[in-house]
Short mmCIF file of C-alpha atoms and ligand atoms in Angstrom, two decimals:
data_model
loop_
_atom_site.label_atom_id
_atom_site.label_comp_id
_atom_site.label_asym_id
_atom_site.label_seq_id
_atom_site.Cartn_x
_atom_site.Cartn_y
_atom_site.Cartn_z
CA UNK A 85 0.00 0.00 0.00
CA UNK A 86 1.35 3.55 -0.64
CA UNK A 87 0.92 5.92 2.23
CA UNK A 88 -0.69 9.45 2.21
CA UNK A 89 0.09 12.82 3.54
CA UNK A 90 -2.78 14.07 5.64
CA UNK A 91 -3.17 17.44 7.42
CA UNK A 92 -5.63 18.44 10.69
CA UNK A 93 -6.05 22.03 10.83
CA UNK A 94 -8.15 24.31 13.20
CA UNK A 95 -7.77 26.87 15.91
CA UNK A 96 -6.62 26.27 19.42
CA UNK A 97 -8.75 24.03 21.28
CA UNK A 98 -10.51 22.26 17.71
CA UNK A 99 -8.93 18.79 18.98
CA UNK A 100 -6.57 18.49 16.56
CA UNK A 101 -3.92 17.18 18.21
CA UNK A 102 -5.85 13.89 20.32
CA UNK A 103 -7.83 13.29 17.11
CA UNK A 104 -4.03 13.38 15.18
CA UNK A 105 -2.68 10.66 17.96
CA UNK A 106 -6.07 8.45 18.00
CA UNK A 107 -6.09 8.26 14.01
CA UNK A 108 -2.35 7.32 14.22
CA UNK A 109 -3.00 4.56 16.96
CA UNK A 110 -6.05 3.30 15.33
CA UNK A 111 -4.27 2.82 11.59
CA UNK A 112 -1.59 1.00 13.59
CA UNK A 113 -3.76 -1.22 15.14
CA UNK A 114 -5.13 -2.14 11.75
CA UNK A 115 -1.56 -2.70 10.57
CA UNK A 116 -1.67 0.19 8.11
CA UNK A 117 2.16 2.30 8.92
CA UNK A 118 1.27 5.64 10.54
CA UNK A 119 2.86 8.49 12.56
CA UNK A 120 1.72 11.74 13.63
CA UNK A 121 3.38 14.85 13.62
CA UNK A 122 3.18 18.29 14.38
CA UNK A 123 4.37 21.79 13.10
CA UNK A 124 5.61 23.98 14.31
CA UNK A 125 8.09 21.06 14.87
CA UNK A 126 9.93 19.94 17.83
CA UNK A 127 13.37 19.98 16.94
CA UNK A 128 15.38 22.14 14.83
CA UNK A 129 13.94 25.96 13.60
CA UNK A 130 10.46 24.17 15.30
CA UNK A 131 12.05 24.41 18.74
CA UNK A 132 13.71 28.08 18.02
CA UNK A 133 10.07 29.14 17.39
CA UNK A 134 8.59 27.41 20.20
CA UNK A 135 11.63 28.80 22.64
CA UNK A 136 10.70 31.96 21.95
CA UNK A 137 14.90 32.48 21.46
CA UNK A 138 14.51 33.89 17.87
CA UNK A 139 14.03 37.00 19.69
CA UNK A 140 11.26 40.25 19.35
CA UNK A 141 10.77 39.80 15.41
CA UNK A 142 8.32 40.75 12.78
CA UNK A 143 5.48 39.12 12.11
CA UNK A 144 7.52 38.64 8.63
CA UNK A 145 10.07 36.86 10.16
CA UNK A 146 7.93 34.68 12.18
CA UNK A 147 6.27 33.30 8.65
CA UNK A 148 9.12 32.51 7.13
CA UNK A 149 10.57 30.86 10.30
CA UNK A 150 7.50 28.55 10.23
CA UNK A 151 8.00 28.23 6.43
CA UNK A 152 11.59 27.30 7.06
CA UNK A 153 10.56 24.92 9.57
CA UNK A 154 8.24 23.14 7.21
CA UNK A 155 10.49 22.91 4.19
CA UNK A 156 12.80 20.72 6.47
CA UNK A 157 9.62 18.38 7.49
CA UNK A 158 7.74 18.47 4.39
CA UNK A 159 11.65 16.45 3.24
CA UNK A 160 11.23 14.26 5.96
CA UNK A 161 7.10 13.44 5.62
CA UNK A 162 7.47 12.99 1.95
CA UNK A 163 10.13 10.42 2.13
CA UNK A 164 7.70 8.74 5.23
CA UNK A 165 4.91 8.72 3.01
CA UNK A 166 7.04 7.53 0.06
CA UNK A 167 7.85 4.32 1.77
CA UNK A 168 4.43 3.52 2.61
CA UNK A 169 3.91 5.29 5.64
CA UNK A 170 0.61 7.49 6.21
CA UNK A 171 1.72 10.59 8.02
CA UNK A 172 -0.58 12.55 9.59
CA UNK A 173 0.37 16.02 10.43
CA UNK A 174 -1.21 18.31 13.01
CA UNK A 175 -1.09 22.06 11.11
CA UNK A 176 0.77 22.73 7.72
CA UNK A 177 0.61 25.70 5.44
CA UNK A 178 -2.72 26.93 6.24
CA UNK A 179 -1.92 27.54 9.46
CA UNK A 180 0.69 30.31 8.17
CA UNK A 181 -1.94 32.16 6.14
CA UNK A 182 -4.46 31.56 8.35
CA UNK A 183 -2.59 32.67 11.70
CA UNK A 184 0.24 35.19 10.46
CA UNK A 185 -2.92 37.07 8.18
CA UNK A 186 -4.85 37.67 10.93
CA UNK A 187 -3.23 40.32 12.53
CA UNK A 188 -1.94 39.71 15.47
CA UNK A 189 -1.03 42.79 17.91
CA UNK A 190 -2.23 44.89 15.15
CA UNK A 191 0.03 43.33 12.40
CA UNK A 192 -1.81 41.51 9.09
CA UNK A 193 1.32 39.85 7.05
CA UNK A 194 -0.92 39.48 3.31
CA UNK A 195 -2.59 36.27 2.68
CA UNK A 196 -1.10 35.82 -0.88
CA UNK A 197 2.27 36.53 -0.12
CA UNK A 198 2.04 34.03 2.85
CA UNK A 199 0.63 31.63 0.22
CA UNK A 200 2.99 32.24 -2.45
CA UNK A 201 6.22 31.79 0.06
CA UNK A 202 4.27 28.42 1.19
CA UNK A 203 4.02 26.90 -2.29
CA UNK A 204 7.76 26.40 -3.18
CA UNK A 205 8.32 24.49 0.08
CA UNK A 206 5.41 22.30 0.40
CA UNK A 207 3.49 19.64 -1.14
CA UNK A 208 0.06 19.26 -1.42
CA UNK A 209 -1.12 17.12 1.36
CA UNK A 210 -3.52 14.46 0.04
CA UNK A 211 -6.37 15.01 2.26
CA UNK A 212 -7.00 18.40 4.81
CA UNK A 213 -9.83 18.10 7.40
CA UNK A 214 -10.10 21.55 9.47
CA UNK A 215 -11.20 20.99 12.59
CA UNK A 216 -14.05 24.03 12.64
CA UNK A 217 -14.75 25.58 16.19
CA UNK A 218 -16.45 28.76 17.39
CA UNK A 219 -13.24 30.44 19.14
CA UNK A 220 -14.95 30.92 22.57
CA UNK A 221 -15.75 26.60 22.73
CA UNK A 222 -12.22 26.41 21.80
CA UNK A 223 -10.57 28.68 24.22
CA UNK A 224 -13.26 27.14 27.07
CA UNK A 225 -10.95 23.51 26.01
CA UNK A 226 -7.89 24.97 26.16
CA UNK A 227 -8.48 26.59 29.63
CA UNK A 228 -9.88 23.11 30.87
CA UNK A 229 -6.78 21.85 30.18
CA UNK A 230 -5.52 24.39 32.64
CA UNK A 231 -2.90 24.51 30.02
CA UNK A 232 -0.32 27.89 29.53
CA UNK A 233 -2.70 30.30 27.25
CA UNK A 234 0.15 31.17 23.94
CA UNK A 235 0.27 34.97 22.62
CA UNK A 236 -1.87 33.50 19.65
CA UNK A 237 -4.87 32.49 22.14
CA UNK A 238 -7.10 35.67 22.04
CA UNK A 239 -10.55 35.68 21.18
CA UNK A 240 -10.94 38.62 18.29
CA UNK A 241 -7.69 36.92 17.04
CA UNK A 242 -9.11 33.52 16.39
CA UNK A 243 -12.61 34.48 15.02
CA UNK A 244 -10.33 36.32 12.32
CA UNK A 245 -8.07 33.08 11.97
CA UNK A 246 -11.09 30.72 12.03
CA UNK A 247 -12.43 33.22 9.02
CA UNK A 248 -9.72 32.48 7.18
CA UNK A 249 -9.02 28.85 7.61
CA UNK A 250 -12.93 28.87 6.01
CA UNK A 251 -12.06 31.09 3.22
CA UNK A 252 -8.96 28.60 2.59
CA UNK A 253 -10.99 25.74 2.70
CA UNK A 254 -13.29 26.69 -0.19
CA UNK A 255 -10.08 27.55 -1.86
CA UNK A 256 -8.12 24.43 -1.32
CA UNK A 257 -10.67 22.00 -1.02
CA UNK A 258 -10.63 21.00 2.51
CA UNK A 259 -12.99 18.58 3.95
CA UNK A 260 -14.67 20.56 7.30
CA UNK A 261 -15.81 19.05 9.99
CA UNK A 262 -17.78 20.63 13.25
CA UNK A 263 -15.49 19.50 15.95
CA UNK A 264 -18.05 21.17 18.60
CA UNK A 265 -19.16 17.49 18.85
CA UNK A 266 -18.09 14.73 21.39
CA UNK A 267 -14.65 13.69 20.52
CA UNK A 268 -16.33 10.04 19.11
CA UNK A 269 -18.56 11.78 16.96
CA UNK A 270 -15.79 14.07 15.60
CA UNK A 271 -13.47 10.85 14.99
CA UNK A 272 -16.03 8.97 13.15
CA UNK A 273 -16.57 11.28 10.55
CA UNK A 274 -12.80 11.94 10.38
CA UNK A 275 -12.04 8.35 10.40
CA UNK A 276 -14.84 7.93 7.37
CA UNK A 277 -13.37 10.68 5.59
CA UNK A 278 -9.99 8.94 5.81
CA UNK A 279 -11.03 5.86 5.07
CA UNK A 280 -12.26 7.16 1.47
CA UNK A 281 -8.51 8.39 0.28
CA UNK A 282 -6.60 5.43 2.07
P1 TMP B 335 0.25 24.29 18.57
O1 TMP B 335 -0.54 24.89 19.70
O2 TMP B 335 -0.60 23.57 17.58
O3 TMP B 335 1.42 23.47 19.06
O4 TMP B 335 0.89 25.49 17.73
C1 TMP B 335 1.54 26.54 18.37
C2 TMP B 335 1.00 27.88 17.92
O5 TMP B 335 1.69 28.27 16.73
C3 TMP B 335 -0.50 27.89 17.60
O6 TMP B 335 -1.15 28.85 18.40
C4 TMP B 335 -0.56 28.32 16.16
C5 TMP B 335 0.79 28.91 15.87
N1 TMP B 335 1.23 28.73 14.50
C6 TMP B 335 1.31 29.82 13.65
O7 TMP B 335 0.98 30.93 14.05
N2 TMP B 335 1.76 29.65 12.37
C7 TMP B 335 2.14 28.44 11.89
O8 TMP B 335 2.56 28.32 10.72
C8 TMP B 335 2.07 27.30 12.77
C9 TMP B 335 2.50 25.95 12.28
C10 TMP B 335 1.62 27.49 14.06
#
């Protein structure tokens, strides 16, 4: 079997990350080759951006630190899913346009420029499912967590970045899916979805 490339998207709090994990575990269990990932990434320019220890930079910068950061994973996921391996990645390239666009402490970095530095370091994923939550259900997750709240966690901030990741969808074809459902009911209809490129 050839593997596949497949991307979660959605704001903070959507689920991305368990429902990443689960579909991982599950395909394993089946005996279909799977790993999940995660961008930024952990190591490398990932861990720089994470750190914080890039520094005070533009919002510029940032982008093409998480573009730079992808370029080196999209090598390594390609040659995964090239030896059979279905990777599933939690945030890719639309998180970029749809995060760095929106403005953050007042400063929009343009949506096609962000997409146009994307496309010569990525390739196109073979399925995207974003993960679609009202912002205020999301943040309500995140602080139930009683996880640290990141700089990119405000509410006006992710209705604009949830905007977006819609207006990308249309654009790129993603498949959406209402994640303010039970996590079951969210991973069935992700695992269907799945099920119909694997
Ligand atoms: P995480 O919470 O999914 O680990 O991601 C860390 C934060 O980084 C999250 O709030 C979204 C943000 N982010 C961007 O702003 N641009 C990007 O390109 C990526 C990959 C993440």
């Amino acid at each position: 079997m050839s593997g596949a490339f497949i991307v979660f998207e959605g704001i903070d709090g959507s689920g991305k990350s368990t429902l990443c994990k689960r579909v991982a575990e599950t395909l394993g269990a089946r005996g279909i080759p799977a790993v999940a990932t995660a961008e930024p990434t952990h190591g490398g320019i990932g861990a720089i951006i994470r750190s914080g220890a890039a520094g005070p930079i533009s919002q510029e910068t940032e982008a093409l630190l998480f573009v730079a950061d992808r370029n080196d994973h999209t090598e390594r996921i390609m040659e995964s899913v090239s030896e059979g391996v279905v990777v599933l990645c939690d945030r890719y390239f639309a998180s970029t346009v749809a995060y760095q666009s929106s403005g953050l402490d007042g400063v929009a970095v343009d949506a096609e420029w962000l997409i146009t530095i994307n496309s010569r370091f990525i390739d196109r994923p073979d399925l995207v499912i974003l993960l679609d939550i009202d912002p205020e259900a999301g943040l309500g997750r995140v602080d139930s967590r009683g996880e640290e709240v990141s700089k990119f966690e405000d509410l006006e901030f992710l209705r604009r970045v949830r905007s977006s990741y819609l207006d990308l969808a249309e654009r790129f074809g993603f498949r959406v899916v209402d994640a303010s459902r039970t996590p079951d009911e969210v991973y069935e209809e992700v695992a269907s979805i799945i099920r119909g490129v694997l």
